[in-house]
CSV table of C-alpha atoms in Angstrom, one decimal:
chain,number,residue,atom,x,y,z
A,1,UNK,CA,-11.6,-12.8,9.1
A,2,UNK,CA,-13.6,-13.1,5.6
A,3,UNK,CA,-14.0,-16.0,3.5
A,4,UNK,CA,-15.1,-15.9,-0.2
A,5,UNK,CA,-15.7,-18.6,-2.8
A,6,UNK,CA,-15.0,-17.2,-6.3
A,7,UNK,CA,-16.5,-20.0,-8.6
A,8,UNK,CA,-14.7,-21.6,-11.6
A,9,UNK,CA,-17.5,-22.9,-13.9
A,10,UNK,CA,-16.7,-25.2,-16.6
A,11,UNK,CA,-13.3,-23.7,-16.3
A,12,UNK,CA,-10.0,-26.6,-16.0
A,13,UNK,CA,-8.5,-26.0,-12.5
A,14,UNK,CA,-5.5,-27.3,-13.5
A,15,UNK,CA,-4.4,-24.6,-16.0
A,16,UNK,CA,-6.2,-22.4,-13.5
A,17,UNK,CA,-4.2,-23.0,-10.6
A,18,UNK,CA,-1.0,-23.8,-12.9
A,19,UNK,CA,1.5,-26.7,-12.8
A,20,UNK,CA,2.5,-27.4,-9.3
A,21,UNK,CA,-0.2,-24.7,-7.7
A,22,UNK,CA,2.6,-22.0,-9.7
A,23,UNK,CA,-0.1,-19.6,-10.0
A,24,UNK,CA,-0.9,-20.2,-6.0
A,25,UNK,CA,1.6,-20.0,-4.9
A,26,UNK,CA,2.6,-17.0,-6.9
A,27,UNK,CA,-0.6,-15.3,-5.1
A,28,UNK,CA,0.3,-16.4,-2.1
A,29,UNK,CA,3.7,-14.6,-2.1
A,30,UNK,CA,1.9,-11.1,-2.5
A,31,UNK,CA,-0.7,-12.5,0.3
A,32,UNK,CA,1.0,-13.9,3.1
A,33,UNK,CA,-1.7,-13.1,5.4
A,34,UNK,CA,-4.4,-14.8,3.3
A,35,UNK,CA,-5.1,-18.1,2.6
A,36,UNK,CA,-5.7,-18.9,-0.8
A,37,UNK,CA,-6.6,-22.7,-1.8
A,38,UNK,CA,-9.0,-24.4,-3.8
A,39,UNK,CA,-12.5,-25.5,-2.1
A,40,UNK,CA,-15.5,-27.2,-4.6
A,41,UNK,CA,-14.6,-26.3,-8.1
A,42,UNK,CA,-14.0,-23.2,-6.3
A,43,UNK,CA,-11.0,-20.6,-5.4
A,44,UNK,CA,-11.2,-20.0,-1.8
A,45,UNK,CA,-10.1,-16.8,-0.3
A,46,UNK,CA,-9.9,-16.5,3.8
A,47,UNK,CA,-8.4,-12.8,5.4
A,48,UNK,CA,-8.8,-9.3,6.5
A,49,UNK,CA,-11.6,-8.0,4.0
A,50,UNK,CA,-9.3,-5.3,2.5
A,51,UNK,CA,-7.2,-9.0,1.3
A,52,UNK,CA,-9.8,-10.6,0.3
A,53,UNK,CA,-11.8,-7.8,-1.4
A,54,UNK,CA,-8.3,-7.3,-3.4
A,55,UNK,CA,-7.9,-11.3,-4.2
A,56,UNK,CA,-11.4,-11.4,-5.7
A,57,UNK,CA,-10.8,-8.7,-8.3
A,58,UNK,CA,-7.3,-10.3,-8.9
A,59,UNK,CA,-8.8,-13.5,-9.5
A,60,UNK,CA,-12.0,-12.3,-11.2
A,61,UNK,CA,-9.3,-11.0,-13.6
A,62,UNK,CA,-7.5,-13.8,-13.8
A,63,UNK,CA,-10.0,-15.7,-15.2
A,64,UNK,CA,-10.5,-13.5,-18.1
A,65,UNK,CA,-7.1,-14.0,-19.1
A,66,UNK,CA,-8.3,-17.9,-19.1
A,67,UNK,CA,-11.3,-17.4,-20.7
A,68,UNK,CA,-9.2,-15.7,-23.5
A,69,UNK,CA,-6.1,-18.4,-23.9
A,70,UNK,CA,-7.1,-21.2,-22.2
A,71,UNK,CA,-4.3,-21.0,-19.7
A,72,UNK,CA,-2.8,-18.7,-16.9
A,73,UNK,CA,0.9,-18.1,-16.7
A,74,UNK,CA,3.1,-17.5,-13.4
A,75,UNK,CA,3.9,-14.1,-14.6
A,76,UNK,CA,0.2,-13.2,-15.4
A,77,UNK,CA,-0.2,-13.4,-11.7
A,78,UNK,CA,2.2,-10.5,-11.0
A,79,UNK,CA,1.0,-7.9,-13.7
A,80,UNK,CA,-2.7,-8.7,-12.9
A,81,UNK,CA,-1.9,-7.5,-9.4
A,82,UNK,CA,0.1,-5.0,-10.0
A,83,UNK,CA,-2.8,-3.8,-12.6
A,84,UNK,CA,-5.5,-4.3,-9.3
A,85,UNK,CA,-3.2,-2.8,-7.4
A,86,UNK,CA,-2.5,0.8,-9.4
A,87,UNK,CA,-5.8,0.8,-10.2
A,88,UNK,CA,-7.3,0.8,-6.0
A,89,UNK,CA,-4.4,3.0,-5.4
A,90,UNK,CA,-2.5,1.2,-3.1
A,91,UNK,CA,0.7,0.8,-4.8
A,92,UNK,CA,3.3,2.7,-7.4
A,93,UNK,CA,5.4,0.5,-8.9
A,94,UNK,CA,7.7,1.1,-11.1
A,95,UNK,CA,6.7,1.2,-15.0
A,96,UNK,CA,9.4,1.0,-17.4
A,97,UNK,CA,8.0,2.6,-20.9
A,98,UNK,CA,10.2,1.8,-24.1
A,99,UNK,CA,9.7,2.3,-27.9
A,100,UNK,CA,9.1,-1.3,-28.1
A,101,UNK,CA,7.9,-2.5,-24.7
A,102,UNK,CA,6.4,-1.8,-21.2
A,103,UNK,CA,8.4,-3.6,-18.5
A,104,UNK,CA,7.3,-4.2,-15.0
A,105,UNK,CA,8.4,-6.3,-12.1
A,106,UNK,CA,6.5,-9.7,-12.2
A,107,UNK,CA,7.7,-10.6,-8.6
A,108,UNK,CA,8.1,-9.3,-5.3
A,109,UNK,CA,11.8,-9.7,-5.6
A,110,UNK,CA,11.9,-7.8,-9.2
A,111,UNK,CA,10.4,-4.9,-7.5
A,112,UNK,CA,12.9,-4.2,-4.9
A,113,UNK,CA,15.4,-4.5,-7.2
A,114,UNK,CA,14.1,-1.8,-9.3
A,115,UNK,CA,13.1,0.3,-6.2
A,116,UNK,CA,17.0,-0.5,-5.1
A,117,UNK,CA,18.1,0.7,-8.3
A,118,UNK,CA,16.4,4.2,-7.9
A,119,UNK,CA,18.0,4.4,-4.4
A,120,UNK,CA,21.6,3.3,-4.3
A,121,UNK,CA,24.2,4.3,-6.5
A,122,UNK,CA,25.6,0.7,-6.6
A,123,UNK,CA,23.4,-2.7,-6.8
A,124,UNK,CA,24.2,-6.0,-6.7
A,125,UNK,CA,21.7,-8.6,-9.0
A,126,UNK,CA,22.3,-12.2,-7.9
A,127,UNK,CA,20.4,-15.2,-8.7
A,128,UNK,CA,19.8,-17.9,-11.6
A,129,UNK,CA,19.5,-17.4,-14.9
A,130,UNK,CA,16.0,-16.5,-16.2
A,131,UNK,CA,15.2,-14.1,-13.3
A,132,UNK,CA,15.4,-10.6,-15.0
A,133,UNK,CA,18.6,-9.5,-13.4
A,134,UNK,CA,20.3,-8.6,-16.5
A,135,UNK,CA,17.2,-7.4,-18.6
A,136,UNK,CA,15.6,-5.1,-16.1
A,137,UNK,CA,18.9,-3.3,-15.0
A,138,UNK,CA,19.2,-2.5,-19.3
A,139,UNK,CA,15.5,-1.4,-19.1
A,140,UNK,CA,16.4,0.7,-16.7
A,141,UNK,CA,19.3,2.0,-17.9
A,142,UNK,CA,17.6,3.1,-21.2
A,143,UNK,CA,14.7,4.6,-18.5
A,144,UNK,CA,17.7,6.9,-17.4
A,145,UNK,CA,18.8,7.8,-20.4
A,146,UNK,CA,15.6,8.6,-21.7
A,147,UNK,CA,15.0,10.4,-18.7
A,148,UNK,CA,18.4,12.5,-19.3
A,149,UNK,CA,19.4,10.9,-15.9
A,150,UNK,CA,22.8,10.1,-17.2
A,151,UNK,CA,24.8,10.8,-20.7
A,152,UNK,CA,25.5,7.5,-21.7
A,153,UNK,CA,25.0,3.5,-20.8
A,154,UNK,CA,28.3,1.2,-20.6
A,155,UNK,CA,27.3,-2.5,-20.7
A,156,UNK,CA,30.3,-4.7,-20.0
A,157,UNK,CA,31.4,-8.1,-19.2
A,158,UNK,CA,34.5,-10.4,-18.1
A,159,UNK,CA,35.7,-11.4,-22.0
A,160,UNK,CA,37.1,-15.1,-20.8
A,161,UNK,CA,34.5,-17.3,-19.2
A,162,UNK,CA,36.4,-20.6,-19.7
A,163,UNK,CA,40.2,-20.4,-18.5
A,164,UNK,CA,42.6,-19.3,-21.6
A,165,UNK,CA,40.3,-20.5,-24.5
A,166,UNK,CA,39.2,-17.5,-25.7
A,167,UNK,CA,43.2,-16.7,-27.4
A,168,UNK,CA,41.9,-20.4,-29.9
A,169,UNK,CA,39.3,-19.0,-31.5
A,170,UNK,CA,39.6,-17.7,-34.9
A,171,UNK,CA,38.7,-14.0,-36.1
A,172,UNK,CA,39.8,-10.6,-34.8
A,173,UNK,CA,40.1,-10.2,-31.0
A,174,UNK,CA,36.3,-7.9,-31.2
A,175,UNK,CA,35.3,-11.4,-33.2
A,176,UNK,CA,36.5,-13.4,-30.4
A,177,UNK,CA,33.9,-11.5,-27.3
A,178,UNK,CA,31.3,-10.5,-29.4
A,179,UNK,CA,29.9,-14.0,-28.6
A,180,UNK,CA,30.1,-13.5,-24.8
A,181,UNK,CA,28.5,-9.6,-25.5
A,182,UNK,CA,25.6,-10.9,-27.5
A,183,UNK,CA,22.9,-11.1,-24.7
A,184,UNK,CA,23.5,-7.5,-23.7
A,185,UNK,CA,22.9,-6.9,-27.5
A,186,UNK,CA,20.0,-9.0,-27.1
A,187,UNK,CA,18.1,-6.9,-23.9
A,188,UNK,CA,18.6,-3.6,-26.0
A,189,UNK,CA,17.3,-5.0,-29.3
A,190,UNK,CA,14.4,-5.8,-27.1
A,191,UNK,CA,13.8,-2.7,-25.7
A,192,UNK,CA,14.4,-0.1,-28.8
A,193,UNK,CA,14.2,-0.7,-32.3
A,194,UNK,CA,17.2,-1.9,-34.2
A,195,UNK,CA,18.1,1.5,-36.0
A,196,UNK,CA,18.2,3.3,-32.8
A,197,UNK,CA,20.3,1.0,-30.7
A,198,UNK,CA,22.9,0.9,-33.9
A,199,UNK,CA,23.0,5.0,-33.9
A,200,UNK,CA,23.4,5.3,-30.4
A,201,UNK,CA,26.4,2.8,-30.3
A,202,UNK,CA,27.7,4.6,-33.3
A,203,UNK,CA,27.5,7.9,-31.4
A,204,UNK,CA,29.0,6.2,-28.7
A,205,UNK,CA,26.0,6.9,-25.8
A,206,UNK,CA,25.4,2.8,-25.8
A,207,UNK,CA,28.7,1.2,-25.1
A,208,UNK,CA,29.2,-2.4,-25.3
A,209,UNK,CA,32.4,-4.3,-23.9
A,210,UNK,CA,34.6,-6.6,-22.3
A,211,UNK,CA,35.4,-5.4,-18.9
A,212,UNK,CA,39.4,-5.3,-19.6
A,213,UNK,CA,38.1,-2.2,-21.3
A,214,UNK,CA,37.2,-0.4,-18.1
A,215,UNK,CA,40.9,-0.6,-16.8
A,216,UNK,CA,41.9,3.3,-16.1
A,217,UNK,CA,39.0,5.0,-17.1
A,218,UNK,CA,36.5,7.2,-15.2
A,219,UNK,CA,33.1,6.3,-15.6
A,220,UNK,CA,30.7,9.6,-14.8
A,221,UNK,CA,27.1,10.5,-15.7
A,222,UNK,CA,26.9,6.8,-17.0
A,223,UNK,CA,24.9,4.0,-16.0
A,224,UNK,CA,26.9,1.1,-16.3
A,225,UNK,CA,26.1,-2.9,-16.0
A,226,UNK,CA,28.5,-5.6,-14.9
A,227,UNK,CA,26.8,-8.7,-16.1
A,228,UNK,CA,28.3,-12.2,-15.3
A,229,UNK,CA,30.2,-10.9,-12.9
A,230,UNK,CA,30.6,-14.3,-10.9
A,231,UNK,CA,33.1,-14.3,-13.8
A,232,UNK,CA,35.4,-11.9,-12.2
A,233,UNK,CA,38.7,-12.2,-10.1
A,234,UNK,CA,38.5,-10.3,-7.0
A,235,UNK,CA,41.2,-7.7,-9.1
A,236,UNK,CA,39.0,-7.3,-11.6
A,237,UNK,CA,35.7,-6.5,-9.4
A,238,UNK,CA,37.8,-3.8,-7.5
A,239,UNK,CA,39.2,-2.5,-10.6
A,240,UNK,CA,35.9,-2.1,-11.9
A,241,UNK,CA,34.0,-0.8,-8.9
A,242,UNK,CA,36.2,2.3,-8.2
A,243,UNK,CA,35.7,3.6,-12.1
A,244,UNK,CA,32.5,4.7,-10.3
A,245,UNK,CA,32.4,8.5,-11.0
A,246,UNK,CA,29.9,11.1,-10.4
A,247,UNK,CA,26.2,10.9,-10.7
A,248,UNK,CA,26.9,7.7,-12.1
A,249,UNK,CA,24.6,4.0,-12.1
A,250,UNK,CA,26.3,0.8,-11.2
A,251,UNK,CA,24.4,-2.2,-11.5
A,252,UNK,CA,26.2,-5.6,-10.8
A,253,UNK,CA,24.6,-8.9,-11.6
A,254,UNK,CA,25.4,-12.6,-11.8
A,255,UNK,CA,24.9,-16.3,-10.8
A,256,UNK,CA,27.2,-17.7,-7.8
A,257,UNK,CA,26.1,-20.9,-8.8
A,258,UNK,CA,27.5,-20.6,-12.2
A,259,UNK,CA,31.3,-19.7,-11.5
A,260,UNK,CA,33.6,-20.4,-14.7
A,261,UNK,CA,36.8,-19.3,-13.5
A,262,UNK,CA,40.0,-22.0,-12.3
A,263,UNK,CA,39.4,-23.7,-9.3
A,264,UNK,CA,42.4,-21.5,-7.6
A,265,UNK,CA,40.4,-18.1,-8.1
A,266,UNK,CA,37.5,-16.4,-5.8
A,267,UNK,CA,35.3,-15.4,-7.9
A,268,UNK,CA,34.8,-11.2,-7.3
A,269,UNK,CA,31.7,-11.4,-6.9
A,270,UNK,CA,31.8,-14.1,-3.7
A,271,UNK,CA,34.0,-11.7,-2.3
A,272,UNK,CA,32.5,-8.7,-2.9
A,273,UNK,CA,29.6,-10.0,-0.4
A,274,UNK,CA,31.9,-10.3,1.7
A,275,UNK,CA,33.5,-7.3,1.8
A,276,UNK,CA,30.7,-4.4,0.9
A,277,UNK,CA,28.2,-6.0,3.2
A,278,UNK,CA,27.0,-3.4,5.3
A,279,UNK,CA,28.4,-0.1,3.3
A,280,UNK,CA,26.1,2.8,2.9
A,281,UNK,CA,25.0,3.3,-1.0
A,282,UNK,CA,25.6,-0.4,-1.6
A,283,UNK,CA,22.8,-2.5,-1.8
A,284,UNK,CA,22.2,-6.7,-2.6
A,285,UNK,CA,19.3,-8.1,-3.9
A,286,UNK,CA,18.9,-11.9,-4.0
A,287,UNK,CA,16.7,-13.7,-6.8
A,288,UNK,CA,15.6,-17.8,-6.3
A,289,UNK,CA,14.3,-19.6,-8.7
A,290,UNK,CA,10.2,-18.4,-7.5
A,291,UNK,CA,11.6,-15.0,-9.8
A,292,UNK,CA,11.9,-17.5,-13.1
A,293,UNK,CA,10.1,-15.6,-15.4
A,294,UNK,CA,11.0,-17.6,-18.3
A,295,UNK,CA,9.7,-20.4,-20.0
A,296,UNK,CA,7.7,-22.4,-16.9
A,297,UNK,CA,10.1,-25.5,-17.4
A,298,UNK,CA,13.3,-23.5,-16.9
A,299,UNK,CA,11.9,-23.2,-13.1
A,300,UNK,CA,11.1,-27.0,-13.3
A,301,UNK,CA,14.9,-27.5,-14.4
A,302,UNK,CA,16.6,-25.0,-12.1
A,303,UNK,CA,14.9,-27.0,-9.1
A,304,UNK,CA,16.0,-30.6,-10.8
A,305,UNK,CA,19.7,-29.3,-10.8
A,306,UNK,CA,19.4,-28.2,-7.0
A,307,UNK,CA,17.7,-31.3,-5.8
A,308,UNK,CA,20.6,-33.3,-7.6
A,309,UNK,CA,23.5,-31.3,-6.1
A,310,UNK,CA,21.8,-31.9,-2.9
């Protein structure tokens, strides 16, 4: 075992070490053979040398990041290592490059589910809100089409989230879901510039809509995203995973804790847990709220909500 002390100078240990020990504990997630805790105005490192050779240069960089903004965010932690870690060789993640961004995984989590993405041809997303579920599987989905992986993206969703509301609104019945579509909207304004997104829907490669629009079709050389799906009867999740054609993408994402439907109905994506457990090509990956990448207090209030339903 090797110890090292990697000194914090004048430096505030409390934005250092983040609210709660975030940035800690965030470290300690890609260490959990090391100990990492805070000595004499000092970061403490204790492990195999390989560990704590790797946790110096992590935190040395860490600290330049302070140095420069006077605070260290939870999902510096991540790309710092990441950046230490592509740089000594000893890992390839994967590195989403768009016109207007570079997206990587800033948790452990956010990593397999890209790495479960590449290697299953259908992927279940599930976790709270603010976790990346919905934005990474989009990145990736432009990655593949940029990548000539697939011919076209399909983005959909279940159009009614609140019982039989939806038929009071005012406005055409595209006016009525376009409020329910917006955030898929929103990931690929973020990604590619505005004039790009708005050709490509024209053309028809981007599709956007409500997932009664999937009834009877076919869905091949597509990469295609079910978000909300915790939304979904259990007819409308079968419905929509056998349009699965060939050398197609099916990404599947939602919040159990966030059902909307009536009381009488199993949400499809409960069941579908239950019933494609186990199934060759299928894979589930499970966010908490440690894979908040949000704003820090969206964490705080995801845990106030659980520790109040408890």
């Amino acid at each position: 075992m090797v110890k090292k002390e990697i000194p914090l100078g004048s430096r505030d240990i409390r934005e250092i070490v983040g609210f709660n020990d975030t940035n800690l504990k965030a470290l300690r997630k890609f260490y959990p053979d090391a100990k990492i805790y805070v000595g004499d105005n000092a970061i403490v490192v204790e492990g195999e040398a390989g560990d704590v050779e790797e946790l110096e240069e992590v935190i040395q960089n860490l600290l330049r990041i302070y140095d420069r903004y006077r605070k260290i965010e939870e999902w510096d932690v991540a790309d710092i290592i990441h950046k230490v870690r592509r740089h000594l060789g000893k890992e390839k993640f994967i590195e989403i490059i768009t016109p207007k961004r570079k997206v990587i995984p800033h948790t452990p989590n956010q990593q397999r589910y890209l790495e479960s993405i590449e290697k299953h041809d259908v992927v279940f997303g599930i976790g709270p809100a603010g976790t990346g579920k919905t934005f990474l599987a989009v990145a990736m989905a432009v990655k593949y089409l940029r990548d000539e992986r697939v011919e076209r993206i399909i983005l959909t969703r279940p159009a009614v989230e609140a019982g039989e509301s939806l038929g009071y609104l005012p406005g055409t019945f595209e006016e009525k879901i376009s409020p329910y579509l917006t955030p898929l909207y929103d990931a690929l304004f973020s990604l590619l510039p505005g004039e790009r997104v708005n050709r490509l829907i024209e053309n028809r490669v981007v599709e956007i809509a409500p997932l009664a629009y999937m009834r009877g079709r076919t869905l091949s050389e597509a990469f295609i995203i079910l978000d909300e799906a915790q939304n979904t009867t259990i007819a409308q999740m079968k419905m929509f995973l056998t349009r699965l054609g060939l050398r197609s993408k099916v990404v599947i994402t939602g919040d159990i804790t966030q059902i909307d439907l009536p009381r009488n109905k199993k949400s499809g994506l409960v069941n579908a847990i239950e019933v494609l457990k186990g199934i060759e090509g299928i894979d589930f990956v499970y966010f908490d709220r440690e894979d908040v990448v949000r704003h820090p207090l969206v964490k705080r209030i995801i845990e106030a909500y659980e520790k109040y339903a408890d």
